GROMACS .gro file of C-alpha atoms in nm:
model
  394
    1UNK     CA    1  -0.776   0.913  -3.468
    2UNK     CA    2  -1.152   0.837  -3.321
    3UNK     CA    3  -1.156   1.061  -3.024
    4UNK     CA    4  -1.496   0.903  -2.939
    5UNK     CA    5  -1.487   0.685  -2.562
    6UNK     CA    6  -1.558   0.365  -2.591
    7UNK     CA    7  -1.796   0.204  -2.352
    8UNK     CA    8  -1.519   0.014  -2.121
    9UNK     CA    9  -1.364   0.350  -2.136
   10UNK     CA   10  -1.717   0.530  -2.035
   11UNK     CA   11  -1.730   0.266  -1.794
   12UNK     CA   12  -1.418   0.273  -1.605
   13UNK     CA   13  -1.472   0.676  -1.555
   14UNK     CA   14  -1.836   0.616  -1.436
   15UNK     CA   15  -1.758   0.344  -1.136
   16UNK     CA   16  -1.435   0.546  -1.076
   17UNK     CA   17  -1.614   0.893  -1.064
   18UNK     CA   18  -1.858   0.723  -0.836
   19UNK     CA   19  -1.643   0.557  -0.581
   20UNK     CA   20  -1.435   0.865  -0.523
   21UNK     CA   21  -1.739   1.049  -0.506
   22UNK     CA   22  -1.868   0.883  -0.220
   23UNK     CA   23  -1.516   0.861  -0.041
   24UNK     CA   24  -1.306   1.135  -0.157
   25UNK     CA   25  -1.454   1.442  -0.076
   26UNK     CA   26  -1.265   1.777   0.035
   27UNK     CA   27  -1.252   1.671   0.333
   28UNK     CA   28  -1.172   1.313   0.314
   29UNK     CA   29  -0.855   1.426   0.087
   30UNK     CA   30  -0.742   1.638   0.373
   31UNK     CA   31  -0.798   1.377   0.657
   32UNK     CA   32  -0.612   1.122   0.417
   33UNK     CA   33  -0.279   1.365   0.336
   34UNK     CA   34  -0.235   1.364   0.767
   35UNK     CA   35  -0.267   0.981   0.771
   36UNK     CA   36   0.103   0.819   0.806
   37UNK     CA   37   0.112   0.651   0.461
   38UNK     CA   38  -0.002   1.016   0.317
   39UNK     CA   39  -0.339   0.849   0.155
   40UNK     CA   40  -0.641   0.643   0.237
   41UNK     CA   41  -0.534   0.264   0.273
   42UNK     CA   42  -0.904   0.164   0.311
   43UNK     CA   43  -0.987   0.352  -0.069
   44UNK     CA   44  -0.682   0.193  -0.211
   45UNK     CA   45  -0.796  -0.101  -0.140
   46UNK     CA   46  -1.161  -0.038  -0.281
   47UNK     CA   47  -1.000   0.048  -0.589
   48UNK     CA   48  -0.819  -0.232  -0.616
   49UNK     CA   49  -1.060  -0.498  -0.533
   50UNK     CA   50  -1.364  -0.307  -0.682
   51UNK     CA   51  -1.212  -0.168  -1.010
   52UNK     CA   52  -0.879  -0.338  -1.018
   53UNK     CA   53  -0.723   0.011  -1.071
   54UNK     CA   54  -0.342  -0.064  -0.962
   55UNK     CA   55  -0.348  -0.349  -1.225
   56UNK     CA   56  -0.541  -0.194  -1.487
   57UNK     CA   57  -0.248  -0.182  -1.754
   58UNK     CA   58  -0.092  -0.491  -1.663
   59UNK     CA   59  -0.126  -0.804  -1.865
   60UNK     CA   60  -0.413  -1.057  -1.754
   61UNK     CA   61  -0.132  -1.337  -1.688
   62UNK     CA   62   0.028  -1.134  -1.415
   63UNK     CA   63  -0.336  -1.071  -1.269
   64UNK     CA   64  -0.400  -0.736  -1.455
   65UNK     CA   65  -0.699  -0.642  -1.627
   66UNK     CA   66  -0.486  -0.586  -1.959
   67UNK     CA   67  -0.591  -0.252  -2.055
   68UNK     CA   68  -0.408   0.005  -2.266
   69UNK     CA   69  -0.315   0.383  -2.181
   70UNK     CA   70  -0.597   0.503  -2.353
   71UNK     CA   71  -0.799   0.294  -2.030
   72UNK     CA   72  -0.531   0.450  -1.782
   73UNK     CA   73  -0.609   0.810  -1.902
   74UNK     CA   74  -0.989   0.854  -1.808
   75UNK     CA   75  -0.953   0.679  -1.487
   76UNK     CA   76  -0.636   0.920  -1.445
   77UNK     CA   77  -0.864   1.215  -1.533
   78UNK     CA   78  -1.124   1.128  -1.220
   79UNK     CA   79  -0.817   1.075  -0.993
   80UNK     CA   80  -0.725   1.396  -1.107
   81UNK     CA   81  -1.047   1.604  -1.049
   82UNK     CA   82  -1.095   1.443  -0.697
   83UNK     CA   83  -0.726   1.522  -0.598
   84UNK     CA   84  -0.729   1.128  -0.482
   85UNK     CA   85  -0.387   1.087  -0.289
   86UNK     CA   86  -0.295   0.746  -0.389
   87UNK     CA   87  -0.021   0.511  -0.499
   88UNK     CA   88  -0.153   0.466  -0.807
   89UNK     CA   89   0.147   0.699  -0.981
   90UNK     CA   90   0.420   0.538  -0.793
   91UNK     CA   91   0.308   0.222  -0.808
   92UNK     CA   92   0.106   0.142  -1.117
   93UNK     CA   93   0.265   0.445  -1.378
   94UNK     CA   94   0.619   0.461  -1.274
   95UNK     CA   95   0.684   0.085  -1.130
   96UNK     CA   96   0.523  -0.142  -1.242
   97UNK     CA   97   0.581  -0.042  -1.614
   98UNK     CA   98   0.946  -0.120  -1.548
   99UNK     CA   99   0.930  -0.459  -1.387
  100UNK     CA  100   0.729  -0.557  -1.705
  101UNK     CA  101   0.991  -0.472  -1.938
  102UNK     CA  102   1.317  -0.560  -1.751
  103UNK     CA  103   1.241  -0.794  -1.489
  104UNK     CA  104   1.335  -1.142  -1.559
  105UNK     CA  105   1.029  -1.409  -1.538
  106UNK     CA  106   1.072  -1.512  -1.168
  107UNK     CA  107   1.016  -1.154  -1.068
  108UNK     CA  108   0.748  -1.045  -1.280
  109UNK     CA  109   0.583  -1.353  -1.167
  110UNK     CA  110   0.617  -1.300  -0.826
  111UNK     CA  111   0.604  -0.889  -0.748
  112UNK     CA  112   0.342  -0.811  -1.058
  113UNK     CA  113   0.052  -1.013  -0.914
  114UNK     CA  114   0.068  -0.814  -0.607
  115UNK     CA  115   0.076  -0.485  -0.754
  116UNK     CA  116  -0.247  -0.585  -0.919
  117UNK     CA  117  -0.485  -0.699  -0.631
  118UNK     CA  118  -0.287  -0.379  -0.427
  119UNK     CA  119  -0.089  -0.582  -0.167
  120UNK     CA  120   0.192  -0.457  -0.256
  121UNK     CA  121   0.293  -0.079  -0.325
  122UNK     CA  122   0.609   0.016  -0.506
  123UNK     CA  123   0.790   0.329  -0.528
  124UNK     CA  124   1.105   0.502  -0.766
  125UNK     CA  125   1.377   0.627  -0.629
  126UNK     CA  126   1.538   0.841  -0.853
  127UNK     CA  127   1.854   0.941  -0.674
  128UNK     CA  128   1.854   1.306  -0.563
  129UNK     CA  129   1.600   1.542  -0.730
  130UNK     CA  130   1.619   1.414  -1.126
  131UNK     CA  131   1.359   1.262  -1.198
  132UNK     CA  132   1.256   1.433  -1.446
  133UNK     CA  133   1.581   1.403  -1.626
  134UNK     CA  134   1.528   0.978  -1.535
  135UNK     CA  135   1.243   0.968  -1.756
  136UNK     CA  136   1.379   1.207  -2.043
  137UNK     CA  137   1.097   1.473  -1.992
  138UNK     CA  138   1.360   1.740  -1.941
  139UNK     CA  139   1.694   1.589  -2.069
  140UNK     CA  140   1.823   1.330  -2.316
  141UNK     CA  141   1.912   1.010  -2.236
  142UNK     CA  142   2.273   1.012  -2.195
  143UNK     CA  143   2.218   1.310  -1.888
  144UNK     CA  144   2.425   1.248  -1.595
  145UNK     CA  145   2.124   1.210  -1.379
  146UNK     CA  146   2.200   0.906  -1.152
  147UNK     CA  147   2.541   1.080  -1.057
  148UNK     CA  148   2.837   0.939  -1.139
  149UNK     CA  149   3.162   0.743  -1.032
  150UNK     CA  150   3.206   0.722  -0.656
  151UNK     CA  151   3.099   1.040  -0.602
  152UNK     CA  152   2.669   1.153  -0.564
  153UNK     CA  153   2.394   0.969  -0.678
  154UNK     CA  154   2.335   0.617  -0.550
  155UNK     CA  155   2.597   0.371  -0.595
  156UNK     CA  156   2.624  -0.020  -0.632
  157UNK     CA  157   2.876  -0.266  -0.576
  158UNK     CA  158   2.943  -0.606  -0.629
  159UNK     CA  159   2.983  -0.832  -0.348
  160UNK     CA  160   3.009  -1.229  -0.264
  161UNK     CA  161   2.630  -1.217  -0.202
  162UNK     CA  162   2.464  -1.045  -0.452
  163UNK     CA  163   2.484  -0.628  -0.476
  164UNK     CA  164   2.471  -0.417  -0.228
  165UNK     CA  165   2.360  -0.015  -0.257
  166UNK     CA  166   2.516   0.328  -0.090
  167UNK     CA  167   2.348   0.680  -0.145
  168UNK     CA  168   2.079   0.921  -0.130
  169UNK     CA  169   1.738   1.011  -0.333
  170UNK     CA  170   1.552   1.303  -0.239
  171UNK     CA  171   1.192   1.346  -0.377
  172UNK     CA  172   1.082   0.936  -0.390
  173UNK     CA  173   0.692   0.960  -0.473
  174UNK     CA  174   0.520   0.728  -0.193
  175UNK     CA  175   0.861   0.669  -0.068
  176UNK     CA  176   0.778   0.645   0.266
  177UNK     CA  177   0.535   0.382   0.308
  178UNK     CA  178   0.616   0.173  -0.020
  179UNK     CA  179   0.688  -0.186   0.041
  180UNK     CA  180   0.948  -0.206  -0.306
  181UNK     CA  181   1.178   0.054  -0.403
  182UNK     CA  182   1.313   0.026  -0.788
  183UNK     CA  183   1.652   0.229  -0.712
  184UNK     CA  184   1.842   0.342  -1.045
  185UNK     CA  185   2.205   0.340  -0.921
  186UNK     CA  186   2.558   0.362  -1.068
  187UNK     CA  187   2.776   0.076  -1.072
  188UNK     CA  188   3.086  -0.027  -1.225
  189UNK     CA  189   3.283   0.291  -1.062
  190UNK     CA  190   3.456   0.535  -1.391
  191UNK     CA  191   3.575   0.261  -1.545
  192UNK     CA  192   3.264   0.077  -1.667
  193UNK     CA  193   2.995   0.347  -1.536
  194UNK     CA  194   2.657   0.277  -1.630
  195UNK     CA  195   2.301   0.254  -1.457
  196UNK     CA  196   2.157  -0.069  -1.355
  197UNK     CA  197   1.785  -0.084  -1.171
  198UNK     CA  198   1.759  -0.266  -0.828
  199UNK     CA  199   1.469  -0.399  -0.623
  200UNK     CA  200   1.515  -0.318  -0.226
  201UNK     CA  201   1.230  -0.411   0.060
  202UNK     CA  202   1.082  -0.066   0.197
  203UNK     CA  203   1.204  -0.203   0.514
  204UNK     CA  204   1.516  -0.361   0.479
  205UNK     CA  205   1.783  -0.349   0.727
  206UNK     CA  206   1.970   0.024   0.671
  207UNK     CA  207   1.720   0.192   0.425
  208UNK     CA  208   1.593   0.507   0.627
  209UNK     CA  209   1.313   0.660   0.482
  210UNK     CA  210   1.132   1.009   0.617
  211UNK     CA  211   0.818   1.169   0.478
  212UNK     CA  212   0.919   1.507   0.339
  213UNK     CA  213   0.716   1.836   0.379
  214UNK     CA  214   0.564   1.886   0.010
  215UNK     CA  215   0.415   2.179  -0.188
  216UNK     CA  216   0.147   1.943  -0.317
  217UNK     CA  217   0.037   1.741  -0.032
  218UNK     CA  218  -0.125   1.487  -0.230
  219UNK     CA  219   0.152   1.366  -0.377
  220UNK     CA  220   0.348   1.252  -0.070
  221UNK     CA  221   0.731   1.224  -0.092
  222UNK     CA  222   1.002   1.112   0.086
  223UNK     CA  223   1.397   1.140   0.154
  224UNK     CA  224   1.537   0.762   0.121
  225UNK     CA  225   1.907   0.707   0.220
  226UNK     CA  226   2.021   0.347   0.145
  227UNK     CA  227   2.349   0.247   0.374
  228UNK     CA  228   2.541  -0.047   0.230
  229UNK     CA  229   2.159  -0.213   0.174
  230UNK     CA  230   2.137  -0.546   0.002
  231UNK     CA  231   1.958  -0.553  -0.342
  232UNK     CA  232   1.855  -0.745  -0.606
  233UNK     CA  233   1.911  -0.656  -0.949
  234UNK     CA  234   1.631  -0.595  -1.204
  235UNK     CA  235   1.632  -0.792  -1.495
  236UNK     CA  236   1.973  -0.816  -1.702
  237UNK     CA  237   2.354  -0.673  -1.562
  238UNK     CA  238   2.361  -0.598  -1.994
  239UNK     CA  239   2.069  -0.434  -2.020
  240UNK     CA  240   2.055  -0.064  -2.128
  241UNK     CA  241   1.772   0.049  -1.902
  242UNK     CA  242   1.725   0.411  -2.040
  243UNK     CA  243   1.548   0.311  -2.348
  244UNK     CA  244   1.305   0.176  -2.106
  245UNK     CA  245   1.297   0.465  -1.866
  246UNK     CA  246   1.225   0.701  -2.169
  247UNK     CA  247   0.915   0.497  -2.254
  248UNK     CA  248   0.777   0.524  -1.880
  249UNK     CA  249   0.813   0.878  -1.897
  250UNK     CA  250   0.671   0.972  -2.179
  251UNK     CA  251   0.347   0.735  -2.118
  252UNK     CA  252   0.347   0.896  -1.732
  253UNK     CA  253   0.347   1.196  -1.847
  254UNK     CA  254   0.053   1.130  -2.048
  255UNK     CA  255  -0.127   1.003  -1.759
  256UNK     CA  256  -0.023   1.327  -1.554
  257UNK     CA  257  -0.199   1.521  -1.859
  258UNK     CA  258  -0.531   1.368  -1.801
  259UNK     CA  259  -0.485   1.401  -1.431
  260UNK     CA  260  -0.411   1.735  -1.474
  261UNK     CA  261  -0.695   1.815  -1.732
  262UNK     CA  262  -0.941   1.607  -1.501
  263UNK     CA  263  -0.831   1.885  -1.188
  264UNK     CA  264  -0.855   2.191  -1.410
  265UNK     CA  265  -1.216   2.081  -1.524
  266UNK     CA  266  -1.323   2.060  -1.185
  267UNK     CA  267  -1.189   2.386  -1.083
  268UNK     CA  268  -1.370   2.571  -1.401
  269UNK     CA  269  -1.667   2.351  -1.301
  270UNK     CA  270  -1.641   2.477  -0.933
  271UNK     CA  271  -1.615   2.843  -1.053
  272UNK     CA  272  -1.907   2.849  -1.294
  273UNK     CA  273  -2.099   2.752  -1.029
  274UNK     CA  274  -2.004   2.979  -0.776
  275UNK     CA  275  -1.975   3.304  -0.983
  276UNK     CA  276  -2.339   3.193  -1.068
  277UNK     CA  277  -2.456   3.239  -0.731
  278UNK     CA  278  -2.230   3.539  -0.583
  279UNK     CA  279  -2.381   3.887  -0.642
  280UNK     CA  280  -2.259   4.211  -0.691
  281UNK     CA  281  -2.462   4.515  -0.717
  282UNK     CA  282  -2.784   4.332  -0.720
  283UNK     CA  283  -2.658   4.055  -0.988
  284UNK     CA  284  -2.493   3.765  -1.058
  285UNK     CA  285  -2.070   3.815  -1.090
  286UNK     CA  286  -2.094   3.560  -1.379
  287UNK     CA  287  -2.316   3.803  -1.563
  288UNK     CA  288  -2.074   4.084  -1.615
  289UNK     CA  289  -1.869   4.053  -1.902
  290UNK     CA  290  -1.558   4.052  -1.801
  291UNK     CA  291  -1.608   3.750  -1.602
  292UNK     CA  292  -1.736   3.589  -1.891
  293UNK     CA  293  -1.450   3.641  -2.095
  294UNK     CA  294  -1.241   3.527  -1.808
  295UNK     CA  295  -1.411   3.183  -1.786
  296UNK     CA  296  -1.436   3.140  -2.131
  297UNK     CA  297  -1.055   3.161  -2.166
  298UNK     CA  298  -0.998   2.868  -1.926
  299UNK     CA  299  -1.275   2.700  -2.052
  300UNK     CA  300  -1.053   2.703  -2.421
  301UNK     CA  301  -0.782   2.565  -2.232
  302UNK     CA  302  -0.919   2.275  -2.059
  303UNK     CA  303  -1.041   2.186  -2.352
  304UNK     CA  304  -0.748   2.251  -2.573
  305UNK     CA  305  -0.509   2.050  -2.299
  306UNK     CA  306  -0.802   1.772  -2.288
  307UNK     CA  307  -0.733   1.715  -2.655
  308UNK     CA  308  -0.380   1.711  -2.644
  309UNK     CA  309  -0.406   1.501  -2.328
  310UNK     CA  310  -0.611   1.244  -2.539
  311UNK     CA  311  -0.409   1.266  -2.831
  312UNK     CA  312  -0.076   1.145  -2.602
  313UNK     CA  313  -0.293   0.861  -2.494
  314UNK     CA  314  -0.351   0.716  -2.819
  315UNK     CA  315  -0.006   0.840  -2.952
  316UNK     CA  316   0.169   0.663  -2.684
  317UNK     CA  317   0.004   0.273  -2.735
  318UNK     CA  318   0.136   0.332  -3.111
  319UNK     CA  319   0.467   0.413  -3.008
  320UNK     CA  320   0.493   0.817  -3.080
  321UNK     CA  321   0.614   1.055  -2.773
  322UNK     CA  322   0.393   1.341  -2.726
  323UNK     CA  323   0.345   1.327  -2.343
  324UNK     CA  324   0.593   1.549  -2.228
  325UNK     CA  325   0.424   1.823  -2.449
  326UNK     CA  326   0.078   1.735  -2.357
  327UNK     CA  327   0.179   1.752  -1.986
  328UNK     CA  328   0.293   2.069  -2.034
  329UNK     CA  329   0.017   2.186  -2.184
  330UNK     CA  330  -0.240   2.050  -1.958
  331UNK     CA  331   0.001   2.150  -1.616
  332UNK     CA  332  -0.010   2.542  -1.789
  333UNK     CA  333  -0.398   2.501  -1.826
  334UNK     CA  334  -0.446   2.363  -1.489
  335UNK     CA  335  -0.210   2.655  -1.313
  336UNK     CA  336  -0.486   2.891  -1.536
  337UNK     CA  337  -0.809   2.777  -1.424
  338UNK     CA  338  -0.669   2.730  -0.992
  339UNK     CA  339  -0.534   3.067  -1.068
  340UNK     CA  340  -0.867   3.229  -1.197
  341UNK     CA  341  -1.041   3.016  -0.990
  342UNK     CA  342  -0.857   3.174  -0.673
  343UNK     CA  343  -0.986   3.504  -0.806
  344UNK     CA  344  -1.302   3.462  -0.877
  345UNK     CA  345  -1.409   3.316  -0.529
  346UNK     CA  346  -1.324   3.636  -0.393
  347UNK     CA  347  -1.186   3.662  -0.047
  348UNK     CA  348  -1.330   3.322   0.030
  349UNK     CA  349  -1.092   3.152  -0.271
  350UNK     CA  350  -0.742   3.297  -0.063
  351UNK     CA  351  -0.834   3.102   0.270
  352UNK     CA  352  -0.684   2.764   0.316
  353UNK     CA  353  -1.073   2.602   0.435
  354UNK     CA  354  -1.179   2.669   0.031
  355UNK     CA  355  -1.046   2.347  -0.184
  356UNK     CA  356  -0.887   2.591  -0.446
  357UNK     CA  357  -0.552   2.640  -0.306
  358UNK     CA  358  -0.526   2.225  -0.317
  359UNK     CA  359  -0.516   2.286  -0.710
  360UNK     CA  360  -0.342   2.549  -0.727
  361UNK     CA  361  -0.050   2.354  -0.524
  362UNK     CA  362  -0.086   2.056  -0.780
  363UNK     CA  363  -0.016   2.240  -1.063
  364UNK     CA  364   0.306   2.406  -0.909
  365UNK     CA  365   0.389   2.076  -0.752
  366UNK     CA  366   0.386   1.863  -1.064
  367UNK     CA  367   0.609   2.127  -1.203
  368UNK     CA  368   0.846   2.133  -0.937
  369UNK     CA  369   0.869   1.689  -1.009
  370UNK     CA  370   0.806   1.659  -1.379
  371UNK     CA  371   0.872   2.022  -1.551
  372UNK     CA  372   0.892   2.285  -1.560
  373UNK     CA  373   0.644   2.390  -1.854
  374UNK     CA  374   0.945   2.582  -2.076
  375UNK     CA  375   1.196   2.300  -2.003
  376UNK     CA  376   0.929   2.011  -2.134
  377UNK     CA  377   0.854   2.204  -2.443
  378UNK     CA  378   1.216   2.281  -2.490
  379UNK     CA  379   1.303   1.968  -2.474
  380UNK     CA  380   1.027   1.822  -2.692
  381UNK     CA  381   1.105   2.077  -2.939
  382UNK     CA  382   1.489   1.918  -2.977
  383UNK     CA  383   1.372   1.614  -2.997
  384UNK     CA  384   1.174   1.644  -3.288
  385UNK     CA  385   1.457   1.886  -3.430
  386UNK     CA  386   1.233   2.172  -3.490
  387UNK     CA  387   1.494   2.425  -3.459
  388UNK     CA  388   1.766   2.212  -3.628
  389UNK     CA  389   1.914   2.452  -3.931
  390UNK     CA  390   1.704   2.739  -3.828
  391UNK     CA  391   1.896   3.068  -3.850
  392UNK     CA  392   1.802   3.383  -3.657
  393UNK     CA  393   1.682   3.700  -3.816
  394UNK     CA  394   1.855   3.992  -3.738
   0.00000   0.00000   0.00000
């Protein structure tokens, strides 16, 4: 593995690192969580026009740039230290992914072009609070995670006109102000139960959607209830979409690794320099020793998550799954450096004015959707059957 950037990689974190630093500051973040779509519509749209950022993994025919994760994971990494709220997760990680590989021609060709030049915003709705277990981070595949029967969960049903959808899903990413909702729902009642994905307008007649209160909020979320809504089926009725789901999650989580890593680095960053200027009896706080050893602890795991961030990159465009470990190594390393970070501004770092509490919240929050840390190792640890025929001492 060459863990050297190339220069299109250099590149893409430069312009990136620059834009946001000119438009997403502190307090530009904060003004843009109040805003009704829960980001910035104006710096969406500069990244998509400037550095073609919702597109950036999608193939040049569909108007994509045609990059690989390992493209996806610095630009993650500068989302990630500015705190950016965007659609960029929804939309370009979680979405888009999946109306590459199911969708038939006619739909690629006509939703994937405006994902790329950021017309069009898209948003999974996971039904009730599983997603996790939708992208096998925290389950396997055959988990009952859409709910099942006629009973929970989202449900489908086959009429004269097409399908039509019934249910609930609690923590949609974007939700809100998406204009396409991919809803996993069960169809086919006990008898032929299985999950099938459907495409549903954001504002279609008897889809309510409501902004939810969040931990984290740059990640804006949303309760979605869908009452007897009309949809259009993704792709295949015989398609086994899991397979697919798996692969989603396991390359989003390696993108929320970098993000994560990205946001830690800038909290150690932010620390350094402020224990550098805050004295205590006549000196420096980042001259005693025990402040030292502090920041030099964090500093071992950025780095350490950094490298296992990167390796998931370039793991994941050769087909291995290492993301959900990765993630759970950079989301641990991240909750270390807010936490120290927190303490080490003194008084100053507990107020909600000071930026640190923002990191502290994604951490917890990305937990809350994607982990937690024990369950993603666990589960990454049975996967790779590293327990399998391993007795216990006694």
């Amino acid at each position: 593995m060459d863990t050297r950037f190339t220069d299109e990689q250099d590149e893409i974190r430069r312009a990136l690192r620059e834009l946001l630093h000119k438009r997403c500051g502190t307090e530009d973040v904060r003004a843009a969580v109040d805003r009704a779509p829960g980001h910035d519509p104006a710096l969406w749209t500069a990244l998509a026009e400037q550095l073609g950022l919702p597109g950036l993994a999608l193939p040049e025919a569909y108007g994509g740039v045609g990059c690989t994760l390992m493209e996806v994971a610095p630009a993650a990494e500068e989302l990630g230290r500015a705190l950016a709220p965007s659609p960029f997760l929804a939309t370009a990680v979680l979405t888009a992914p999946l109306l590459l590989a199911l969708g038939t021609g006619a739909q690629r060709a006509e939703l994937l072009p405006r994902i790329a030049g950021g017309g069009l915003t898209a948003a999974l709705a996971v039904p009730g609070t599983r997603l996790a277990a939708a992208l096998a981070l925290t389950g396997p595949l055959d988990a009952d995670w859409a709910g099942g029967g006629r009973a929970g969960g989202v449900q489908a049903r086959r009429t004269d006109g097409g399908w039509r959808l019934y249910g609930e899903a609690d923590q949609v990413l974007d939700g809100h102000s998406a204009g396409l909702l991919l809803v996993p729902a069960h169809a086919g009642g006990y008898a032929r139960s299985r999950v099938l994905l459907f495409l549903v307008a954001g504002n279609a007649p008897g889809v309510v959607r409501t902004r939810r209160t969040a931990l984290d909020p740059t990640r804006a979320q949303a309760r979605v209830r869908l009452r007897d809504v009309a949809a259009e089926l993704l792709g295949d009725e015989d398609t086994d979409v899991h397979p697919a789901l798996a692969a989603v999650g396991d390359a989003a989580a390696a993108v929320l690794a970098s993000e994560a890593v990205g946001a830690a680095d800038r909290v150690l960053e932010r620390t350094v320099e402020y224990v550098k200027q805050r004295e205590q009896f006549g000196r420096p706080v980042g001259s005693f020793q025990a402040v030292k050893h502090r920041l030099a602890d964090v500093y071992v795991a950025v780095r350490a998550a950094g490298s296992a961030a990167s390796y998931a990159a370039w793991a994941a465009v050769r087909g291995e799954h290492v993301g959900g470990l990765a993630l759970a190594q950079a989301l641990e390393a991240l909750r270390i450096a807010a936490g120290e970070g927190i303490q080490l501004h003194g008084g100053i770092g507990f107020t909600w004015e000071h930026e640190a509490h923002m990191y502290f919240k994604r951490a917890a929050g990305d937990e809350l959707l994607f982990g937690p840390v024990h369950r993603l190792r666990d589960h990454a640890a049975g996967r790779a059957g590293l327990f399998e025929g391993a007795g216990v001492a006694m």
